[in-house]
Tab-separated table of C-alpha atoms in Angstrom:
chain	number	residue	atom	x	y	z
A	46	MET	CA	0.000	0.000	0.000
A	47	THR	CA	1.150	3.555	-0.580
A	48	GLU	CA	2.266	5.593	2.393
A	49	GLU	CA	-0.094	7.779	4.358
A	50	PHE	CA	0.267	11.540	4.343
A	51	ASN	CA	-1.343	14.283	6.320
A	52	PRO	CA	-3.759	15.576	3.667
A	53	SER	CA	-3.577	19.232	4.704
A	54	THR	CA	0.224	19.646	4.761
A	55	PRO	CA	2.241	19.910	1.538
A	56	ILE	CA	3.498	16.460	0.634
A	57	TYR	CA	6.944	17.695	-0.380
A	58	LEU	CA	7.477	19.093	3.132
A	59	GLN	CA	6.336	15.826	4.703
A	60	LEU	CA	8.846	14.006	2.546
A	61	VAL	CA	11.614	16.483	3.446
A	62	GLU	CA	10.917	15.800	7.108
A	63	ARG	CA	10.829	12.049	6.531
A	64	ILE	CA	14.220	12.066	4.791
A	65	ASN	CA	15.702	14.364	7.448
A	66	ARG	CA	14.648	11.904	10.121
A	67	GLN	CA	16.184	9.029	8.196
A	68	ILE	CA	19.437	10.970	8.096
A	69	ILE	CA	19.344	11.745	11.817
A	70	ARG	CA	18.588	8.109	12.627
A	71	ASN	CA	21.552	7.178	10.437
A	72	GLU	CA	19.371	5.086	8.142
A	73	LEU	CA	20.726	7.405	5.465
A	74	LYS	CA	24.398	8.192	5.906
A	75	ALA	CA	26.651	10.938	4.585
A	76	GLY	CA	27.340	10.259	0.920
A	77	ASP	CA	24.458	7.796	0.486
A	78	LYS	CA	22.517	7.943	-2.762
A	79	LEU	CA	18.810	8.745	-2.566
A	80	PRO	CA	16.435	6.744	-4.774
A	81	SER	CA	15.848	8.162	-8.255
A	82	VAL	CA	12.890	10.508	-8.582
A	83	ARG	CA	10.820	7.810	-10.263
A	84	ASP	CA	11.684	5.089	-7.718
A	85	MET	CA	10.915	7.432	-4.858
A	86	ALA	CA	7.620	8.409	-6.522
A	87	ILE	CA	6.587	4.774	-6.844
A	88	GLN	CA	7.720	3.945	-3.304
A	89	ALA	CA	5.804	6.831	-1.763
A	90	GLY	CA	2.849	6.697	-4.181
A	91	VAL	CA	3.406	10.349	-5.018
A	92	ASN	CA	3.640	12.480	-8.152
A	93	PRO	CA	7.237	12.593	-9.502
A	94	ASN	CA	7.061	16.402	-9.698
A	95	THR	CA	6.484	16.426	-5.923
A	96	ILE	CA	9.574	14.260	-5.414
A	97	GLN	CA	11.533	16.665	-7.612
A	98	ARG	CA	10.378	19.507	-5.385
A	99	THR	CA	11.357	17.506	-2.272
A	100	TYR	CA	14.878	16.997	-3.610
A	101	SER	CA	15.155	20.659	-4.624
A	102	GLU	CA	14.150	21.737	-1.128
A	103	LEU	CA	16.700	19.363	0.451
A	104	GLU	CA	19.278	20.777	-1.923
A	105	ARG	CA	18.358	24.309	-0.939
A	106	MET	CA	18.868	23.276	2.709
A	107	ALA	CA	22.290	21.909	1.585
A	108	ILE	CA	21.449	18.485	3.010
A	109	VAL	CA	21.716	16.749	-0.343
A	110	GLU	CA	23.733	17.361	-3.492
A	111	THR	CA	22.736	16.482	-7.014
A	112	LYS	CA	25.581	15.248	-9.172
A	113	ARG	CA	24.785	15.555	-12.822
A	114	GLY	CA	24.006	12.217	-14.415
A	115	GLN	CA	24.593	10.343	-11.171
A	116	GLY	CA	21.734	11.224	-8.882
A	117	THR	CA	21.111	12.840	-5.540
A	118	PHE	CA	23.361	12.167	-2.547
A	119	VAL	CA	23.320	12.998	1.149
A	120	THR	CA	25.944	15.664	1.752
A	121	GLU	CA	29.307	14.594	3.157
A	122	ASP	CA	29.618	17.879	4.982
A	123	MET	CA	29.367	16.607	8.570
A	124	LYS	CA	28.876	20.120	9.897
A	125	LYS	CA	25.687	20.479	7.850
A	126	LEU	CA	24.398	17.169	9.173
A	127	ALA	CA	25.231	18.107	12.756
A	128	ASN	CA	23.361	21.381	12.220
A	129	LEU	CA	20.375	19.506	10.907
A	130	ARG	CA	20.315	17.324	14.004
A	131	GLU	CA	20.527	20.393	16.238
A	132	GLU	CA	17.814	22.234	14.293
A	133	LEU	CA	15.375	19.340	14.485
A	134	LYS	CA	16.026	19.013	18.210
A	135	GLN	CA	15.312	22.727	18.772
A	136	GLU	CA	12.240	22.586	16.587
A	137	HIS	CA	10.695	19.689	18.505
A	138	ILE	CA	11.518	21.126	21.910
A	139	GLU	CA	10.008	24.464	20.921
A	140	SER	CA	6.877	22.829	19.601
A	141	PHE	CA	6.573	20.794	22.824
A	142	LEU	CA	6.998	23.937	24.926
A	143	ARG	CA	4.427	25.814	22.844
A	144	ASP	CA	1.864	23.039	23.265
A	145	MET	CA	2.446	22.749	27.004
A	146	LYS	CA	2.299	26.507	27.552
A	147	GLU	CA	-0.885	26.705	25.546
A	148	MET	CA	-2.431	24.196	27.942
A	149	GLY	CA	-1.232	26.307	30.864
A	150	PHE	CA	1.602	24.182	32.268
A	151	THR	CA	4.449	25.998	34.006
A	152	LEU	CA	8.084	25.276	33.290
A	153	GLU	CA	8.440	23.689	36.742
A	154	GLU	CA	5.540	21.354	36.083
A	155	MET	CA	7.085	20.357	32.771
A	156	MET	CA	10.511	19.640	34.274
A	157	GLU	CA	8.928	17.714	37.105
A	158	GLY	CA	6.804	15.779	34.629
A	159	ILE	CA	9.775	14.867	32.460
A	160	GLN	CA	11.736	13.776	35.523
A	161	MET	CA	8.842	11.557	36.601
A	162	VAL	CA	8.389	9.920	33.224
A	163	LEU	CA	12.128	9.228	33.088
A	164	GLU	CA	12.064	7.645	36.563
A	165	VAL	CA	9.168	5.385	35.629
A	166	GLY	CA	10.778	4.436	32.336
A	167	LYS	CA	14.095	3.473	33.923
A	168	GLY	CA	13.123	-0.197	34.166
A	169	GLY	CA	12.979	-0.775	30.402
A	170	GLU	CA	15.806	1.458	29.145
A	171	ASN	CA	15.213	1.831	25.431
A	172	ASN	CA	11.456	2.167	25.381
A	173	ASP	CA	11.696	5.431	23.463
A	174	GLN	CA	12.519	3.539	20.274
A	175	ALA	CA	9.339	2.964	18.315
B	121	MET	CA	-0.613	22.210	-24.266
B	122	ILE	CA	-4.355	21.533	-24.327
B	123	LYS	CA	-6.620	24.526	-24.771
B	124	LEU	CA	-10.371	24.829	-24.545
B	125	ASN	CA	-11.637	28.131	-25.967
B	126	ASN	CA	-15.194	29.018	-24.980
B	127	VAL	CA	-16.313	25.431	-25.304
B	128	THR	CA	-19.977	24.582	-24.915
B	129	LYS	CA	-21.353	21.087	-25.309
B	130	LYS	CA	-25.070	20.408	-25.490
B	131	TYR	CA	-26.818	17.071	-25.601
B	132	LEU	CA	-30.234	17.918	-27.098
B	133	THR	CA	-31.355	20.654	-24.715
B	134	GLN	CA	-29.091	19.717	-21.830
B	135	VAL	CA	-25.935	21.787	-21.386
B	136	ALA	CA	-23.088	19.465	-20.332
B	137	LEU	CA	-20.323	22.050	-20.614
B	138	ASP	CA	-21.040	25.756	-20.472
B	139	ASP	CA	-18.615	28.192	-22.121
B	140	VAL	CA	-15.441	26.718	-20.630
B	141	SER	CA	-11.979	28.153	-21.334
B	142	ILE	CA	-8.844	26.583	-19.904
B	143	SER	CA	-5.295	25.892	-20.944
B	144	LEU	CA	-3.584	22.945	-19.333
B	145	PRO	CA	0.162	22.739	-18.846
B	146	GLN	CA	2.298	19.890	-20.131
B	147	GLY	CA	4.104	17.354	-17.979
B	148	LYS	CA	1.560	17.411	-15.176
B	149	ILE	CA	-0.930	15.050	-13.630
B	150	ILE	CA	-4.247	16.854	-13.562
B	151	GLY	CA	-7.401	15.778	-11.736
B	152	ILE	CA	-10.925	16.785	-12.703
B	153	VAL	CA	-13.402	16.552	-9.841
B	154	GLY	CA	-17.107	17.239	-9.546
B	155	GLU	CA	-20.447	15.552	-8.981
B	156	ASN	CA	-22.060	13.239	-11.507
B	157	GLY	CA	-23.291	15.340	-14.398
B	158	SER	CA	-20.836	18.181	-13.728
B	159	GLY	CA	-19.204	17.683	-17.140
B	160	LYS	CA	-16.102	15.646	-16.234
B	161	SER	CA	-16.542	12.841	-18.753
B	162	THR	CA	-17.734	15.262	-21.425
B	163	THR	CA	-14.523	17.274	-21.008
B	164	LEU	CA	-12.369	14.185	-21.494
B	165	LYS	CA	-14.351	12.951	-24.488
B	166	LEU	CA	-13.995	16.364	-26.128
B	167	MET	CA	-10.230	16.319	-25.549
B	168	ALA	CA	-10.069	12.814	-26.999
B	169	GLY	CA	-11.959	13.952	-30.086
B	170	LEU	CA	-14.677	11.373	-29.427
B	171	ILE	CA	-17.346	14.068	-29.477
B	172	GLN	CA	-17.401	17.527	-31.017
B	173	PRO	CA	-18.178	20.762	-29.168
B	174	SER	CA	-21.455	22.547	-29.918
B	175	LYS	CA	-19.560	25.833	-29.715
B	176	GLY	CA	-15.941	26.852	-29.291
B	177	ALA	CA	-12.717	25.026	-30.085
B	178	ILE	CA	-10.298	22.576	-28.515
B	179	THR	CA	-6.668	22.514	-29.568
B	180	ILE	CA	-3.722	20.316	-28.671
B	181	ASN	CA	-0.382	21.984	-29.367
B	182	GLY	CA	-2.198	24.371	-31.660
B	183	GLU	CA	-3.901	21.648	-33.667
B	184	ASN	CA	-7.689	21.416	-33.709
B	185	VAL	CA	-9.032	18.287	-32.044
B	186	THR	CA	-10.868	15.964	-34.361
B	187	ARG	CA	-11.093	12.193	-34.400
B	188	ARG	CA	-7.724	12.176	-36.152
B	189	ILE	CA	-6.085	13.657	-33.055
B	190	SER	CA	-5.989	10.128	-31.634
B	191	THR	CA	-2.282	10.039	-32.521
B	192	GLN	CA	-1.770	12.538	-29.667
B	193	VAL	CA	-4.174	11.158	-27.113
B	194	ALA	CA	-4.691	7.829	-25.346
B	195	TYR	CA	-8.145	7.594	-23.824
B	196	LEU	CA	-9.209	5.147	-21.151
B	197	SER	CA	-12.913	4.729	-21.306
B	198	GLU	CA	-15.171	4.230	-18.334
B	199	LEU	CA	-16.745	1.276	-20.088
B	200	ASP	CA	-15.230	-2.011	-21.127
B	201	ALA	CA	-14.874	-1.197	-24.771
B	202	TYR	CA	-13.026	-4.197	-26.146
B	203	TYR	CA	-13.937	-7.682	-27.136
B	204	PRO	CA	-14.772	-10.191	-24.383
B	205	PHE	CA	-13.797	-13.232	-26.477
B	206	TYR	CA	-10.276	-11.948	-27.121
B	207	THR	CA	-7.527	-13.142	-24.820
B	208	VAL	CA	-5.430	-10.544	-23.014
B	209	GLN	CA	-2.661	-11.052	-25.594
B	210	GLU	CA	-5.073	-10.763	-28.524
B	211	THR	CA	-6.428	-7.551	-27.053
B	212	ILE	CA	-2.892	-6.168	-26.818
B	213	ASP	CA	-2.178	-7.300	-30.406
B	214	PHE	CA	-5.368	-5.651	-31.568
B	215	PHE	CA	-4.430	-2.336	-29.947
B	216	ALA	CA	-0.887	-2.619	-31.312
B	217	SER	CA	-2.357	-2.967	-34.811
B	218	GLN	CA	-4.609	0.052	-34.293
B	219	PHE	CA	-2.032	2.519	-32.988
B	220	GLU	CA	1.358	3.199	-34.518
B	221	ASP	CA	2.612	4.593	-31.228
B	222	PHE	CA	1.850	1.371	-29.334
B	223	ASP	CA	5.011	0.088	-27.643
B	224	ARG	CA	4.874	-3.720	-27.398
B	225	ASP	CA	7.903	-3.910	-25.128
B	226	ARG	CA	6.331	-1.573	-22.664
B	227	ALA	CA	3.064	-3.530	-22.880
B	228	LYS	CA	4.986	-6.670	-21.957
B	229	GLU	CA	6.608	-4.932	-18.995
B	230	ILE	CA	3.257	-3.673	-17.738
B	231	LEU	CA	1.715	-7.109	-18.280
B	232	GLU	CA	4.331	-8.555	-15.942
B	233	PHE	CA	4.049	-5.690	-13.495
B	234	MET	CA	0.270	-6.138	-13.307
B	235	ARG	CA	0.602	-9.934	-13.245
B	236	LEU	CA	-1.919	-10.433	-15.996
B	237	GLU	CA	-2.159	-13.820	-17.683
B	238	PRO	CA	-1.809	-13.317	-21.445
B	239	ASN	CA	-3.870	-16.354	-22.397
B	240	LYS	CA	-6.948	-15.567	-20.334
B	241	LYS	CA	-10.027	-14.345	-22.157
B	242	VAL	CA	-11.131	-10.848	-21.277
B	243	LYS	CA	-14.572	-12.119	-20.234
B	244	GLU	CA	-12.907	-14.463	-17.731
B	245	LEU	CA	-10.958	-11.670	-16.054
B	246	SER	CA	-11.973	-10.312	-12.678
B	247	LYS	CA	-13.170	-6.734	-12.625
B	248	GLY	CA	-9.846	-5.746	-11.094
B	249	ASN	CA	-7.840	-7.381	-13.845
B	250	ARG	CA	-10.027	-5.742	-16.494
B	251	GLY	CA	-9.158	-2.428	-14.801
B	252	ARG	CA	-5.467	-3.351	-14.947
B	253	LEU	CA	-5.719	-4.315	-18.609
B	254	LYS	CA	-7.307	-0.972	-19.484
B	255	ILE	CA	-4.437	0.832	-17.779
B	256	LEU	CA	-1.964	-1.316	-19.677
B	257	LEU	CA	-3.574	-0.367	-22.972
B	258	VAL	CA	-3.274	3.388	-22.418
B	259	LEU	CA	0.148	3.330	-20.755
B	260	SER	CA	1.630	1.302	-23.610
B	261	ARG	CA	1.103	4.137	-26.029
B	262	GLU	CA	3.766	6.788	-26.539
B	263	VAL	CA	1.451	9.757	-26.669
B	264	PRO	CA	1.777	13.209	-25.120
B	265	ILE	CA	-1.651	13.057	-23.504
B	266	ILE	CA	-3.286	10.310	-21.467
B	267	LEU	CA	-6.922	10.686	-20.496
B	268	MET	CA	-8.404	8.457	-17.812
B	269	ASP	CA	-12.073	8.458	-16.994
B	270	GLU	CA	-12.600	7.025	-13.493
B	271	PRO	CA	-9.668	4.580	-13.592
B	272	LEU	CA	-10.256	3.381	-10.012
B	273	SER	CA	-14.021	3.272	-9.993
B	274	GLY	CA	-15.533	0.152	-8.438
B	275	LEU	CA	-12.174	-1.545	-7.847
B	276	ASP	CA	-10.953	-2.952	-4.547
B	277	PRO	CA	-8.074	-1.289	-2.641
B	278	MET	CA	-5.342	-3.721	-3.741
B	279	VAL	CA	-6.244	-3.227	-7.387
B	280	ARG	CA	-6.364	0.555	-6.975
B	281	ASP	CA	-2.936	0.470	-5.404
B	282	SER	CA	-1.470	-1.562	-8.259
B	283	ILE	CA	-3.040	0.783	-10.797
B	284	ILE	CA	-1.577	3.830	-9.048
B	285	LYS	CA	1.842	2.156	-8.844
B	286	GLY	CA	1.565	1.175	-12.507
B	287	LEU	CA	0.752	4.730	-13.440
B	288	LEU	CA	3.749	6.081	-11.511
B	289	SER	CA	6.017	3.404	-12.958
B	290	PHE	CA	5.153	3.807	-16.604
B	291	VAL	CA	4.091	7.398	-17.178
B	292	ASP	CA	6.899	9.557	-18.518
B	293	ILE	CA	6.112	12.760	-16.658
B	294	GLU	CA	8.653	14.793	-18.597
B	295	LYS	CA	6.860	14.076	-21.849
B	296	GLN	CA	3.318	13.122	-20.924
B	297	THR	CA	0.343	14.905	-19.442
B	298	VAL	CA	-2.192	12.787	-17.576
B	299	ILE	CA	-5.748	13.939	-16.990
B	300	ILE	CA	-7.855	11.893	-14.585
B	301	THR	CA	-11.505	12.234	-13.626
B	302	THR	CA	-12.260	10.675	-10.296
B	303	HIS	CA	-14.473	10.313	-7.277
B	304	GLU	CA	-11.677	8.573	-5.360
B	305	ILE	CA	-10.087	11.825	-4.237
B	306	ARG	CA	-8.149	10.502	-1.259
B	307	GLU	CA	-6.293	7.930	-3.291
B	308	ILE	CA	-5.612	10.140	-6.256
B	309	GLU	CA	-4.628	13.318	-4.424
B	310	PRO	CA	-0.946	12.446	-3.803
B	311	LEU	CA	-0.631	11.998	-7.565
B	312	LEU	CA	-2.028	15.335	-8.650
B	313	ASP	CA	-0.201	18.511	-9.625
B	314	VAL	CA	-3.318	20.431	-10.525
B	315	VAL	CA	-7.012	20.056	-9.729
B	316	ILE	CA	-9.984	21.378	-11.665
B	317	ALA	CA	-13.350	21.585	-9.905
B	318	LEU	CA	-16.375	21.452	-12.190
B	319	LYS	CA	-19.969	22.187	-11.297
B	320	LYS	CA	-22.917	22.068	-13.662
B	321	GLY	CA	-20.704	22.387	-16.714
B	322	LYS	CA	-18.663	25.314	-15.394
B	323	ILE	CA	-15.200	25.557	-13.896
B	324	MET	CA	-15.393	26.599	-10.254
B	325	GLU	CA	-11.645	26.555	-9.555
B	326	ILE	CA	-8.382	25.415	-11.062
B	327	THR	CA	-5.310	25.343	-8.847
B	328	GLU	CA	-2.087	23.592	-7.811
B	329	VAL	CA	-2.786	20.945	-5.191
B	330	GLU	CA	0.344	21.659	-3.107
B	331	GLU	CA	-0.717	25.325	-2.990
B	332	ILE	CA	-4.033	24.295	-1.439
B	333	ARG	CA	-2.090	22.517	1.291
B	334	SER	CA	0.595	25.157	1.815
B	335	ILE	CA	-1.302	28.422	1.390
B	336	GLN	CA	-4.862	27.539	2.373
B	337	LYS	CA	-3.726	24.795	4.785
B	338	LEU	CA	-6.569	22.611	3.582
B	339	SER	CA	-6.789	19.053	2.376
B	340	LEU	CA	-8.196	18.566	-1.099
B	341	VAL	CA	-11.458	17.278	0.368
B	342	GLU	CA	-11.805	20.309	2.670
B	343	TRP	CA	-11.003	22.595	-0.251
B	344	MET	CA	-13.686	20.929	-2.376
B	345	LYS	CA	-16.262	21.408	0.377
B	346	LYS	CA	-15.349	25.093	0.471
B	347	VAL	CA	-15.456	25.450	-3.314
B	348	TYR	CA	-18.796	23.723	-3.691
B	349	GLU	CA	-20.486	25.497	-0.778
B	350	ASN	CA	-19.981	28.910	-2.364
């Protein structure tokens, strides 16, 4: 079956995020080749023009490089990849903080809450891996 | 580039298409949506040269559309239009004899991709496999324009998925434009570049699908509700 997308968010952005996560999880490593536009389109069940846009956006972010006639590759610039990791971390923390603040939680409550969840989770170490 | 210039189509007294003007870009997958009777199928048949407009003109790359335009257009009909006593292979041979642009090698590849049995008679095929065969017949032609009238209609999810995958595997998006009419919005929407909303023979909206998501922050279904409520 084709992959599921959030229908009200641009698909190319969802794919950018998906590939970024693969890079951070090291499923895609520096210098790895991304699938061709057509293969990616078939895999994701998405219009090839959308894949093209995804790759262009990743290129604009300097996370991938397109080598003429060879395809698209994850950058070997480790600094860029470290930045990406840092950016995604910030982004998710900020979004978490925004959500919690919106519901009226104080910073102390949040810290306390995190501490508690960590204590409880100590028994089964790696339970954060889905 | 396909252009409709002030096209009206009447069946007896009923107006199926009412003074429609559009020009469609090349190298895109375009969806036409709308209720039954909104003019979707009529639009495709006009582009295929199967029917003539009552008023106005349709051109493909500057050339007027007549029945002879079939060298530019592959049309997938909503109905099962070929012979039930032919085998799958005979049907392919028949189409290959009808169209100079028919690519037998590609047909063979799609046959394998769709896992169709060449020696089965068309009348013995499941509905799903008839749907797959129809897709094979249009995708095997090297034409700039592919028209598909309800390619997923009445088919189960596995078949729909294989048809979508087949489409993505064998359409050459740099050279071909695909126009699809559909009710199955959710399945087709990841494929579309552009959507055209028709209502009672008129164009309500024509827009890029990713723009709907990025600018209006709506899904295609939500957008359609908005378009059709106004």
